[in-house]
mmCIF file of C-alpha atoms in Angstrom:
data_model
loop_
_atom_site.group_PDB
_atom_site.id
_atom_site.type_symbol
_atom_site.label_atom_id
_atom_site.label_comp_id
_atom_site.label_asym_id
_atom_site.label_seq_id
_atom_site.Cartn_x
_atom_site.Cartn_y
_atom_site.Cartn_z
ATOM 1 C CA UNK W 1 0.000 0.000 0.000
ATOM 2 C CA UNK W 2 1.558 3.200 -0.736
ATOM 3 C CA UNK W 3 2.687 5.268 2.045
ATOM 4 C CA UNK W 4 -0.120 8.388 2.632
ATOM 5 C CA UNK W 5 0.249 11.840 3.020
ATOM 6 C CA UNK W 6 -1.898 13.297 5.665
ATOM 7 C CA UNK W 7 -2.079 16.961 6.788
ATOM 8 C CA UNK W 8 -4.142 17.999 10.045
ATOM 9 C CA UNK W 9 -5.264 21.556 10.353
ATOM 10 C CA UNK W 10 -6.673 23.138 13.303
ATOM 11 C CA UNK W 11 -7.550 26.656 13.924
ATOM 12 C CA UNK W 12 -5.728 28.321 16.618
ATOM 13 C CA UNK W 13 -8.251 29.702 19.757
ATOM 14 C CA UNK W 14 -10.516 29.505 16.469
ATOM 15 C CA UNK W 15 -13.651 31.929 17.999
ATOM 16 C CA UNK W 16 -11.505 34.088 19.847
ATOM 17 C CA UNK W 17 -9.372 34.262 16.899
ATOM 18 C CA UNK W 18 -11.962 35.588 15.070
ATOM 19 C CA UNK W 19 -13.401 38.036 17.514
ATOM 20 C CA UNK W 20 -9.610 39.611 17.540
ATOM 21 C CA UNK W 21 -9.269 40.074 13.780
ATOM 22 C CA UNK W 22 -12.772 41.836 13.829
ATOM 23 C CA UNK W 23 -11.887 44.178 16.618
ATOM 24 C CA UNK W 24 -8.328 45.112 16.847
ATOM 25 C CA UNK W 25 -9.122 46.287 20.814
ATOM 26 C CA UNK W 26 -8.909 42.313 21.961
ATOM 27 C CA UNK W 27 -5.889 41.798 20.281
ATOM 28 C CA UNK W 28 -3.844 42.442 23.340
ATOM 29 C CA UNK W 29 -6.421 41.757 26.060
ATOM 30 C CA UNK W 30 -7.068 38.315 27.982
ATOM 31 C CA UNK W 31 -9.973 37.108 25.716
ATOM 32 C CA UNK W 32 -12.753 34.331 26.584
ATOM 33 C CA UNK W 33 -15.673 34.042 24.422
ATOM 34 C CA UNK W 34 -19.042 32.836 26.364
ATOM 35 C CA UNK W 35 -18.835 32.730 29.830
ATOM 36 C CA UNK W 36 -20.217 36.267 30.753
ATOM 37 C CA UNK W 37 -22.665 35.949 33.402
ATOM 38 C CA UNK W 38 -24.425 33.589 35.688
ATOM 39 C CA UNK W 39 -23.823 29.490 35.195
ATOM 40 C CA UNK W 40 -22.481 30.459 31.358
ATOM 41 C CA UNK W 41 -19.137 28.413 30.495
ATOM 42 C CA UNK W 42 -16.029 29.497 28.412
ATOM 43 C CA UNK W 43 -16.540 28.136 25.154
ATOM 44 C CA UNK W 44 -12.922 29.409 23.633
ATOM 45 C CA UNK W 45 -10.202 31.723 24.604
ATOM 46 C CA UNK W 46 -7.207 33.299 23.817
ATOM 47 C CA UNK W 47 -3.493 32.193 24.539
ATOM 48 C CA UNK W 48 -3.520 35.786 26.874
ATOM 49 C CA UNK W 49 -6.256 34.332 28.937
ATOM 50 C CA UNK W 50 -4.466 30.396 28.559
ATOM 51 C CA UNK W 51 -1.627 32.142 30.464
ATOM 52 C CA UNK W 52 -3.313 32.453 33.101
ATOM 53 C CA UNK W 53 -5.133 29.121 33.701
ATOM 54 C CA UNK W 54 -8.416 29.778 31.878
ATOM 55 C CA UNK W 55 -9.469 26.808 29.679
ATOM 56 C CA UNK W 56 -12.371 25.928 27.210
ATOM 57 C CA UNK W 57 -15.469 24.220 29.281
ATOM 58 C CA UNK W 58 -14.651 26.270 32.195
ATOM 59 C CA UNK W 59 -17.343 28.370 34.431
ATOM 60 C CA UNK W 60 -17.318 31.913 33.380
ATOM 61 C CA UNK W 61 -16.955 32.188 37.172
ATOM 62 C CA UNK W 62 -13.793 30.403 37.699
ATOM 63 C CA UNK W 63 -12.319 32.176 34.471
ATOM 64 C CA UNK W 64 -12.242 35.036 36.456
ATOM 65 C CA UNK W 65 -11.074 34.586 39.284
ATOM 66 C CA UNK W 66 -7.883 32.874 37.946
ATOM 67 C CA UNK W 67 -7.711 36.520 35.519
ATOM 68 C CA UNK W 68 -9.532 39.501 37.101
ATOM 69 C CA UNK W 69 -9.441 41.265 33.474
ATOM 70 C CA UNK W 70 -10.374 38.594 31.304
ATOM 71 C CA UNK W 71 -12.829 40.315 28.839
ATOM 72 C CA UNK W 72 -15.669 38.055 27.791
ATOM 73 C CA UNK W 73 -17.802 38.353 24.593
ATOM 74 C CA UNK W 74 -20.629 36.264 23.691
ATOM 75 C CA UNK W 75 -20.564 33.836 20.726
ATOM 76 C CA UNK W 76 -21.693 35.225 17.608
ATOM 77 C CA UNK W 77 -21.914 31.915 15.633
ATOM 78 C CA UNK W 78 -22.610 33.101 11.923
ATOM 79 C CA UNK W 79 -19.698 34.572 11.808
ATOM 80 C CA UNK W 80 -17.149 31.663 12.967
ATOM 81 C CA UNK W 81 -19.583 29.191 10.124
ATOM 82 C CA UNK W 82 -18.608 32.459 7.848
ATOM 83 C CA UNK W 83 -14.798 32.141 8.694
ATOM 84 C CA UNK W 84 -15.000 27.997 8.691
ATOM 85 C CA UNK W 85 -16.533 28.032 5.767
ATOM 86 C CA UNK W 86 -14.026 29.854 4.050
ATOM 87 C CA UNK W 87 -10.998 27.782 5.601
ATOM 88 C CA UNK W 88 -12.713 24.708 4.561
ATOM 89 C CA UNK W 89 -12.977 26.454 0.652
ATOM 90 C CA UNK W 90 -9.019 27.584 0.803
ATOM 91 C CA UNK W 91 -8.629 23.112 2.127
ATOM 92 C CA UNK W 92 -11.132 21.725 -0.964
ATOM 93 C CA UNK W 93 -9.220 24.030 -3.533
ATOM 94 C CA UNK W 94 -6.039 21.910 -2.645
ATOM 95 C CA UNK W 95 -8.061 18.280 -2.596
ATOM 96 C CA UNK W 96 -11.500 17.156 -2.529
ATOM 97 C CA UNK W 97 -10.409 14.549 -0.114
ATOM 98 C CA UNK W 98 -11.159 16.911 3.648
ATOM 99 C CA UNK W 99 -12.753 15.392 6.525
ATOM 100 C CA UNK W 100 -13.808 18.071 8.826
ATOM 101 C CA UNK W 101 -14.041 17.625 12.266
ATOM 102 C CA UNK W 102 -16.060 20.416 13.236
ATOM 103 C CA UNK W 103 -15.900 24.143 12.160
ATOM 104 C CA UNK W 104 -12.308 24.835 13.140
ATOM 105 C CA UNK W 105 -10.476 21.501 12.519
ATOM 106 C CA UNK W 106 -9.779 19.241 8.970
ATOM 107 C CA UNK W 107 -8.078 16.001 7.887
ATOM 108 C CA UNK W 108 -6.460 16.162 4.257
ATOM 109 C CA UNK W 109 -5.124 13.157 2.241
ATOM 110 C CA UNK W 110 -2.936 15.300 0.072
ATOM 111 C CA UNK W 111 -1.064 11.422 -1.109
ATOM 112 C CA UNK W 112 -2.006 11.874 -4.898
ATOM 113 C CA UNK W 113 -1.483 15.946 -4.987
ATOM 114 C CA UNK W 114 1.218 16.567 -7.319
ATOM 115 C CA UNK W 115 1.513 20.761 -6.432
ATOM 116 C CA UNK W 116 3.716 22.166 -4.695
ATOM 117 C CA UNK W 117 6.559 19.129 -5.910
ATOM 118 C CA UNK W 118 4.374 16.855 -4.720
ATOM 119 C CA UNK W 119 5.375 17.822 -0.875
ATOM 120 C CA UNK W 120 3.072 17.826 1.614
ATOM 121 C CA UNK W 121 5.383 19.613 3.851
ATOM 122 C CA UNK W 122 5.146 22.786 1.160
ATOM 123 C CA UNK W 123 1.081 21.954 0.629
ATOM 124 C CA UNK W 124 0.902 22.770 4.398
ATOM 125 C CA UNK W 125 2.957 26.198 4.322
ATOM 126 C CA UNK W 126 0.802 26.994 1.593
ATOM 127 C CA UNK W 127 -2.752 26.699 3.019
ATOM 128 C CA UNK W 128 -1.326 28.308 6.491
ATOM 129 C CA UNK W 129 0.015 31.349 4.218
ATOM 130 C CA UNK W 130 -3.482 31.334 2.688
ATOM 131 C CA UNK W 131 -5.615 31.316 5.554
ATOM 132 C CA UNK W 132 -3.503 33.804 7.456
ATOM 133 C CA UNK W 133 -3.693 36.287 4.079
ATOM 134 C CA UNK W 134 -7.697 35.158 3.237
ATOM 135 C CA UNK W 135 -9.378 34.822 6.367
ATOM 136 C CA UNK W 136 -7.432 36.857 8.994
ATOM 137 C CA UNK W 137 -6.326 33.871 11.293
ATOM 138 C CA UNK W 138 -4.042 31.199 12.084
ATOM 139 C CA UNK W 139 -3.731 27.649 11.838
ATOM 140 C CA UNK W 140 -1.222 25.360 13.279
ATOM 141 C CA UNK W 141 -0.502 22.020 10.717
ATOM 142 C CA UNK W 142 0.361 18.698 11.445
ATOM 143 C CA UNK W 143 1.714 16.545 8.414
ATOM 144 C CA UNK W 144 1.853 12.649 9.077
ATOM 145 C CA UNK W 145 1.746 9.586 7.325
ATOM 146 C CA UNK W 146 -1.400 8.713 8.977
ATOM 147 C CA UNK W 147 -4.093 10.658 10.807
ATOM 148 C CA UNK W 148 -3.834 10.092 14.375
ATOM 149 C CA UNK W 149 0.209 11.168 14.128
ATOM 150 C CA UNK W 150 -0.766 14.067 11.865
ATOM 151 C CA UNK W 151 -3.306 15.460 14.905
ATOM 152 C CA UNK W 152 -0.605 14.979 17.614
ATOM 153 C CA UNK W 153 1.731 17.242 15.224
ATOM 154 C CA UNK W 154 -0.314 19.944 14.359
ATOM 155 C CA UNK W 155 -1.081 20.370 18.191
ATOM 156 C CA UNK W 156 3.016 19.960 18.667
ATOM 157 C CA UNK W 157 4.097 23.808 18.005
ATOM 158 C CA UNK W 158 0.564 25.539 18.710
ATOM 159 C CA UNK W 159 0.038 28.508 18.058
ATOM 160 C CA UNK W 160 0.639 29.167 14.320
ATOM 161 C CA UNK W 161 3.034 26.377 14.363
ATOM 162 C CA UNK W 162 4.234 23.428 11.711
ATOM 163 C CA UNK W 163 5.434 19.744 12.787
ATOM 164 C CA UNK W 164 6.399 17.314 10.641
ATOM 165 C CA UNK W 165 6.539 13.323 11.345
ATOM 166 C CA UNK W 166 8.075 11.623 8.331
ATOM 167 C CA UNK W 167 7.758 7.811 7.797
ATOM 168 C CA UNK W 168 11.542 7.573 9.021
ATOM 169 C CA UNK W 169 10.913 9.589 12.362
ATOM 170 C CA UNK W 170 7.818 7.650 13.495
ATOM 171 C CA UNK W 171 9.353 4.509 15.420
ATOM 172 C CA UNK W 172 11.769 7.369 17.305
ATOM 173 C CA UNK W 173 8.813 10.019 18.041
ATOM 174 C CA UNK W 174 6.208 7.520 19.226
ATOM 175 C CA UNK W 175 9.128 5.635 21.078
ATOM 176 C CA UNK W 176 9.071 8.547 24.219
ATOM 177 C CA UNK W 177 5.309 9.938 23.470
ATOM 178 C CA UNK W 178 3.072 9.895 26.573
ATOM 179 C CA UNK W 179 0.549 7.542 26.592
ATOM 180 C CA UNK W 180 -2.006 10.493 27.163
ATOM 181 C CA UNK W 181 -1.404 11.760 23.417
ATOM 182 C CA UNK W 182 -3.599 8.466 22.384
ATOM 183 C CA UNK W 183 -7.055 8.783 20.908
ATOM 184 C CA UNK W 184 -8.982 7.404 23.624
ATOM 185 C CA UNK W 185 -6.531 7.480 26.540
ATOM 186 C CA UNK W 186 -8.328 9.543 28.724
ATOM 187 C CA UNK W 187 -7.990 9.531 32.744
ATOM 188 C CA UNK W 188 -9.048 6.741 33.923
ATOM 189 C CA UNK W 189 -6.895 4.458 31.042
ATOM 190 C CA UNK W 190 -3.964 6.406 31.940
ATOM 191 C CA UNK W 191 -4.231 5.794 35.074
ATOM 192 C CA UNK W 192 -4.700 1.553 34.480
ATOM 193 C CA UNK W 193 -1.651 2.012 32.348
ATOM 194 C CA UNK W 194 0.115 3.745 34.901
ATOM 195 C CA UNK W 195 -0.674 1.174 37.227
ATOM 196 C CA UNK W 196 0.929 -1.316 34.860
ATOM 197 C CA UNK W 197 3.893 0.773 34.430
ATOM 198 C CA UNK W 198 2.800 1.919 31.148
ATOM 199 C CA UNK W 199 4.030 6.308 30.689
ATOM 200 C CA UNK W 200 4.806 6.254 27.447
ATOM 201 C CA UNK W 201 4.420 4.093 23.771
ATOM 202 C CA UNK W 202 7.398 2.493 23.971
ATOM 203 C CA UNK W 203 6.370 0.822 27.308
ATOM 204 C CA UNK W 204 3.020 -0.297 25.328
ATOM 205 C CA UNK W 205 5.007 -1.977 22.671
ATOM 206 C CA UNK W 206 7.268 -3.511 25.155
ATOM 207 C CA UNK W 207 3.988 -4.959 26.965
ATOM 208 C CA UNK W 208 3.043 -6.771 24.104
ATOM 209 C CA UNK W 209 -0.679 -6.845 22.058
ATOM 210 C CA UNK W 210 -1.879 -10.072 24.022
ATOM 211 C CA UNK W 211 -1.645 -8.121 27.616
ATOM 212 C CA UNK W 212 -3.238 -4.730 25.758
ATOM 213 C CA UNK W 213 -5.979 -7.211 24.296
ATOM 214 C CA UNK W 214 -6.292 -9.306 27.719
ATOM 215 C CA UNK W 215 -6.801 -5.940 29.897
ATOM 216 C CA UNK W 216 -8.690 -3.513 27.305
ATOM 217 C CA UNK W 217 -10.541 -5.905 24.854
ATOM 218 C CA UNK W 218 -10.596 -4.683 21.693
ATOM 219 C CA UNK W 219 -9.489 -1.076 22.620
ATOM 220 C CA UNK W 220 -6.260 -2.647 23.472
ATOM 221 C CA UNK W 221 -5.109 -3.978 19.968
ATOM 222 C CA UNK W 222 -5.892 -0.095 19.189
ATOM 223 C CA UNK W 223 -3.686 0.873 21.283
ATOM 224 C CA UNK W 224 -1.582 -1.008 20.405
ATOM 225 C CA UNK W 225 -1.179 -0.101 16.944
ATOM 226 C CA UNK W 226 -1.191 3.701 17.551
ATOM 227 C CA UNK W 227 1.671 3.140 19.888
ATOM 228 C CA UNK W 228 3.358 1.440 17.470
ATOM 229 C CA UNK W 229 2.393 5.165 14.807
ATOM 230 C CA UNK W 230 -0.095 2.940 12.938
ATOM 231 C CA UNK W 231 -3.275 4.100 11.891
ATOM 232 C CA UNK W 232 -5.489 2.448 8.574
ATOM 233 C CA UNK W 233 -7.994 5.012 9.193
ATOM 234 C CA UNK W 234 -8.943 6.699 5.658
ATOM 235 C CA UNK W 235 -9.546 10.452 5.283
ATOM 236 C CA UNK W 236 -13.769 10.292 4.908
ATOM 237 C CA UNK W 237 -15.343 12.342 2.704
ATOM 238 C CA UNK W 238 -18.869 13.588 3.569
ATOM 239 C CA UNK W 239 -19.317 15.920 0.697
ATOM 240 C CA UNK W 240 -19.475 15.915 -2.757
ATOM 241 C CA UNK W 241 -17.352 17.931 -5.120
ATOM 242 C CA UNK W 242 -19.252 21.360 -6.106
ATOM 243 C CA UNK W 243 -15.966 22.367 -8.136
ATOM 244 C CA UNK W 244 -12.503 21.953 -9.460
ATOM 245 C CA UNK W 245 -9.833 24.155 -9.652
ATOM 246 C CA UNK W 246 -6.245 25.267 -9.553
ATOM 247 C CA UNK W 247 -4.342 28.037 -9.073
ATOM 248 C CA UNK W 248 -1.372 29.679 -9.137
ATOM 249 C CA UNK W 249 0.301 32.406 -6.451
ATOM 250 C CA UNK W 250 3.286 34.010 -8.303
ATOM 251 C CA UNK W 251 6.820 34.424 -6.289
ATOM 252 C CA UNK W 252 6.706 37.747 -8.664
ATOM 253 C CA UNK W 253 3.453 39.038 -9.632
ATOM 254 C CA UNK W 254 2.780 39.199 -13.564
ATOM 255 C CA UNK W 255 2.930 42.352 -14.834
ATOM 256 C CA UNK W 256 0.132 42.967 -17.238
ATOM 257 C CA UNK W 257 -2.679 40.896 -18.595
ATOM 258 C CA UNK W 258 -0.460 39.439 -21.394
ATOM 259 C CA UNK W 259 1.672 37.615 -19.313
ATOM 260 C CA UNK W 260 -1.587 36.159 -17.190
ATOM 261 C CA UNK W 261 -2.466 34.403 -21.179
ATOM 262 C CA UNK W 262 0.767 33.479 -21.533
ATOM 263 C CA UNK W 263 0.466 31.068 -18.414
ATOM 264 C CA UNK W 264 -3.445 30.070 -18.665
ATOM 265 C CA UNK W 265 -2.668 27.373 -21.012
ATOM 266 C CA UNK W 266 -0.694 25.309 -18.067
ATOM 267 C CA UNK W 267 -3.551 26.279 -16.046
ATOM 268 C CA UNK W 268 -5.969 25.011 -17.994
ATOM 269 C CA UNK W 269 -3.918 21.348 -18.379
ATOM 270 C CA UNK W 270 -3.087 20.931 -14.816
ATOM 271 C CA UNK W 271 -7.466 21.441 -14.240
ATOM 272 C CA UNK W 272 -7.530 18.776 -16.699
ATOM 273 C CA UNK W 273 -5.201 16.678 -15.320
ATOM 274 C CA UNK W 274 -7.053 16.986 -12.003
ATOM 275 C CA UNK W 275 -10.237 16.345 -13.388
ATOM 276 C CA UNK W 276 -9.404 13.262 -14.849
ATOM 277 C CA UNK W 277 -7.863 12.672 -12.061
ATOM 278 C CA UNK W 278 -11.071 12.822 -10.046
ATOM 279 C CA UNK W 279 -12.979 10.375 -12.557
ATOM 280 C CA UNK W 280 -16.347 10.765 -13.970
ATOM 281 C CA UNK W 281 -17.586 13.475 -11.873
ATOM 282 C CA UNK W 282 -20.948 15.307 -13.000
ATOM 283 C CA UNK W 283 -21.967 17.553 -15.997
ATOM 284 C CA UNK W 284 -20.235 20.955 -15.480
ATOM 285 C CA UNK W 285 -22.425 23.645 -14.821
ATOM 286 C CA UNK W 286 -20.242 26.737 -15.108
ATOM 287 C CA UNK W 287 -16.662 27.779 -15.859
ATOM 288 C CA UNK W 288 -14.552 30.531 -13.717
ATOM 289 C CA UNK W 289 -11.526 32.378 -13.865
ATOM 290 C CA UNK W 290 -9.954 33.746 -9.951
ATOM 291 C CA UNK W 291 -7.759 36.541 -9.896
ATOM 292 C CA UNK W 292 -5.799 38.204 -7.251
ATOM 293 C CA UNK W 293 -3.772 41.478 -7.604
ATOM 294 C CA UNK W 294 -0.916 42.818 -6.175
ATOM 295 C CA UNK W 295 -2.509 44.899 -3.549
ATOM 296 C CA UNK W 296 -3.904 41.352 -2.610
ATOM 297 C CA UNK W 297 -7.912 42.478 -4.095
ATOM 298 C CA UNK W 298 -9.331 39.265 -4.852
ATOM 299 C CA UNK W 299 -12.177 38.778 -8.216
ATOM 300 C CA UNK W 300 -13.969 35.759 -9.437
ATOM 301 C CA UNK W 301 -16.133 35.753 -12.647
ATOM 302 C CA UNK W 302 -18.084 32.500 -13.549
ATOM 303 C CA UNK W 303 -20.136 32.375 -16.195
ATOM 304 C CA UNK W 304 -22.823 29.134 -17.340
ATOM 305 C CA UNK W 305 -20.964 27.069 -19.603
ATOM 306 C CA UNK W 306 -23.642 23.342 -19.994
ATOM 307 C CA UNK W 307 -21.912 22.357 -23.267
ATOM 308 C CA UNK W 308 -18.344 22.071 -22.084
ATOM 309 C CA UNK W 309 -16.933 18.367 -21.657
ATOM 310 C CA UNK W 310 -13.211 19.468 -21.058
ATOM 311 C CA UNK W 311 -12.375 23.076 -21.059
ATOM 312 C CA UNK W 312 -9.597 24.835 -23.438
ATOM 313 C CA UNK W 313 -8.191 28.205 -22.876
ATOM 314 C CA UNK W 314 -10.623 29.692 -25.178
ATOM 315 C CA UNK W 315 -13.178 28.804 -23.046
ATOM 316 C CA UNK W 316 -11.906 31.042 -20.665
ATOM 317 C CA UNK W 317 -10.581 34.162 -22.715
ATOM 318 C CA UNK W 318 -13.709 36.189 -22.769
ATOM 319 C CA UNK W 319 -14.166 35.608 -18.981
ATOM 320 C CA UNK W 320 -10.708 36.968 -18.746
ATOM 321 C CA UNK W 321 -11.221 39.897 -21.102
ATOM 322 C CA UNK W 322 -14.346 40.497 -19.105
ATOM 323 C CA UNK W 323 -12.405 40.244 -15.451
ATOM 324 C CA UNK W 324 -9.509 42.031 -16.296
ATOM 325 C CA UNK W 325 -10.605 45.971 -16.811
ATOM 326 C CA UNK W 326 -6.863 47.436 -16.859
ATOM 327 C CA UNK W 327 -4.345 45.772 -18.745
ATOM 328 C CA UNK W 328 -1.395 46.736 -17.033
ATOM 329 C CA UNK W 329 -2.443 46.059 -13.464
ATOM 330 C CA UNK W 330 0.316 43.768 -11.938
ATOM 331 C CA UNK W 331 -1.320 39.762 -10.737
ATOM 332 C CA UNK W 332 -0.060 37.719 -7.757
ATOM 333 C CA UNK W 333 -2.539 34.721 -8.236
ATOM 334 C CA UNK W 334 -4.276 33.614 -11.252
ATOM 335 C CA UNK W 335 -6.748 30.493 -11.444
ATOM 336 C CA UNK W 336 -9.119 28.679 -13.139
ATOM 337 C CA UNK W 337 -12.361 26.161 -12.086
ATOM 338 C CA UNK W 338 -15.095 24.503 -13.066
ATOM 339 C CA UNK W 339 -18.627 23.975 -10.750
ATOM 340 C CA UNK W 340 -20.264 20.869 -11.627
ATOM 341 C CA UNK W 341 -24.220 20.739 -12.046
ATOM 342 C CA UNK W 342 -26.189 20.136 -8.839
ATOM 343 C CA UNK W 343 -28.963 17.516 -8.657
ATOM 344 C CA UNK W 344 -30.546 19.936 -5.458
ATOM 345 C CA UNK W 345 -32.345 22.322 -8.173
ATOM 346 C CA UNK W 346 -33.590 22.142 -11.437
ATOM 347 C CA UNK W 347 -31.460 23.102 -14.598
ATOM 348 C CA UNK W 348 -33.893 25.846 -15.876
ATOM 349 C CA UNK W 349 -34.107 27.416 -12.219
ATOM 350 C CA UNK W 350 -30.350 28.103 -12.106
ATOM 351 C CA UNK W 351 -30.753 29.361 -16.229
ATOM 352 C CA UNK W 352 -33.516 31.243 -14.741
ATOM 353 C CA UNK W 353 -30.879 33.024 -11.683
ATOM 354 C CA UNK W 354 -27.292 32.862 -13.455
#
C-alpha cells in the first residue's frame, strides 16, 4: 500500500481568533468568548487568557477569578460558520479529499497531490500562508503519514506552528510519546496504564498486544497499533465535489494581462489533469476564472458554460477579457475552475438566476 500523506489543520483559539481580527481592541487583552454571566461556560479563549489558567469548558466564574481582566464576549456563531466556511474552501481548492471535524479543525489526504513538488510539507505552508492572508487567522498544521500522528503534530508547536513526522521519524517520536497523546486514553486508562507501568508508547510496545488485548478488549489492539504510529484510518469524505480548480500564487506578480495568457494554457492542463484525475464526476455547470492582484484584491467571474466536456483556454478568454478591466495592473494569483451541475435544483431554475 503506498505510504499516505496526511495533513491535520486546526484553527488556533478559532472563535476568539476571530473576535480579535474583527476588533483590533482584543488583540492584546485576555480574551474568553461565552462565559459572561451567571452558570455560562467558556466556550474558547485566547493564549492571553491560557496564560493564566483559563481553559475551554470552564465556568465563566472560575475564568475570572484565575484573571480579574479577562474580557468576555458572547458567541456570535454566523460569523465563525462564515470564517469555517471559508478555511474549509481555501482546504477543498487543494483536494476534494477533507474530513472536517467540526468548524475549526480538517483532515487532508494530500497522497495523490502533485503541487507544490508533490510535498506535503510545502502543501501545508501553503494553506497556512493562505488562511492567514484570506481569512485573517491562524492555523497550526500537522503533516503525518497517517491521521492520528498528523493530529498529535499539528497540536506539537501551537500557536501558528508546523510539525512534521516523516515515515523515518515515526518509530523514534512515538518511542518517548506519553501515553495520554492516544485517541482514547483519557484519565481513567492512563491511570490503568500507569498502574501497569505503562508512561509512554514504547512501554506499550514492550507490553506486548496479548496483555493490551487481555486488559482492554478490543481497545487494546488499538492501542496497540497507535503506539506502534499505525493508523489504517482513511480520510472520509462527507461531501461531494461542487468544483474543481487550480491556481497559481506568483513568487513575482505578472505584470500585465499578457503575461496572465501566456500562463493560462498550463492552467488550464493541470485542471484537466485533475479532473481526470477525479474520474467521472458530474456535468459541469459553469466555468470561472480567480484573480488576485498585487494589492492582494481578490475577483472571481463565472459564467454558465452546460456544453463544455473538457475546457480549453478559449473557453476562458472572454471571462478573462471580461475580469480584467486594466491591462497593465500587476497579478499575484491567477486560477481557473469549473462547478459541476447540482442535482438539489432544477437546470432551468439556475438558467432562470445565473
Amino acid at each position: 500500500m503506498p505510504q499516505r500523506k496526511i495533513i491535520h489543520v486546526d484553527c488556533d483559539c478559532f472563535y476568539a481568533a476571530v473576535e480579535m481580527r474583527d476588533d483590533p481592541t482584543l488583540r492584546d487583552v485576555p480574551l474568553a468568548v461565552g462565559g459572561a454571566e451567571g452558570r455560562g461556560v467558556v466556550t474558547t479563549c485566547n493564549y492571553r487568557a491560557r496564560a493564566f489558567g483559563v481553559r475551554s469548558a470552564m465556568p465563566g466564574s472560575e475564568a475570572r477569578r484565575l484573571c480579574p481582566g479577562l474580557v468576555t464576549v458572547p458567541p456570535d456563531m454566523a460569523r465563525y460558520r462564515a470564517a469555517s466556511q471559508q478555511v474549509m474552501a481555501i482546504l477543498r481548492e487543494m483536494t476534494d479529499l477533507v474530513e472536517p471535524l467540526s468548524l475549526d479543525e480538517a483532515f487532508l489526504d494530500v497522497s495523490d497531490i502533485t503541487d507544490h513538488r508533490g510535498s506535503a510539507t510545502l502543501m501545508a505552508r501553503y494553506l497556512r500562508e493562505r488562511v492567514r492572508q484570506e481569512v485573517g487567522i491562524t492555523i497550526s498544521a500537522g503533516v503525518a503519514p497517517n491521521k492520528f500522528l498528523a493530529k498529535i503534530a499539528s497540536d506539537w508547536r501551537k500557536p501558528d506552528g508546523l510539525f512534521v513526522i516523516t515515515p523515518e521519524q515515526v518509530p523514534e517520536f512515538v518511542e518517548s510519546l506519553p501515553v495520554e497523546k492516544l485517541f482514547g486514553v483519557g484519565q481513567v486508562t492512563a491511570a490503568k496504564l500507569h498502574s501497569m507501568g505503562v508512561k509512554t508508547c514504547g512501554d506499550m510496545q514492550l507490553l506486548g498486544v496479548d496483555t493490551l488485548i487481555e486488559k482492554f478488549g478490543k481497545q487494546g489492539y488499538r492501542l496497540f497499533e497507535m503506539a506502534a504510529g499505525r493508523d489504517e484510518r482513511p480520510v472520509i469524505v462527507s461531501r461531494v465535489a461542487k468544483s474543481v480548480s487550480v491556481e497559481r500564487t506568483f513568487s513575482q506578480d505578472l505584470p500585465d494581462k499578457t503575461a496572465c495568457e501566456t500562463v493560462m494554457p498550463a492552467l488550464v492542463a493541470d485542471l484537466n489533469l485533475r479532473l481526470a484525475r477525479k474520474g467521472r464526476q458530474k456535468p459541469i455547470h459553469k466555468l470561472f476564472v480567480k484573480i488576485r492582484y498585487s494589492d492582494f484584491s481578490t475577483h472571481t467571474l463565472e459564467r454558465v458554460r452546460e456544453s463544455v466536456a473538457e475546457p480549453e483556454v478559449a473557453d476562458y478568454q472572454p471571462l478573462l477579457d471580461e475580469l480584467v478591466t486594466r491591462a497593465d495592473r500587476p497579478v499575484r494569483l491567477l486560477g481557473v475552475g469549473v462547478r459541476f451541475r447540482s442535482d438539489e435544483a432544477p437546470v432551468t431554475q439556475l438558467r432562470l438566476f445565473d
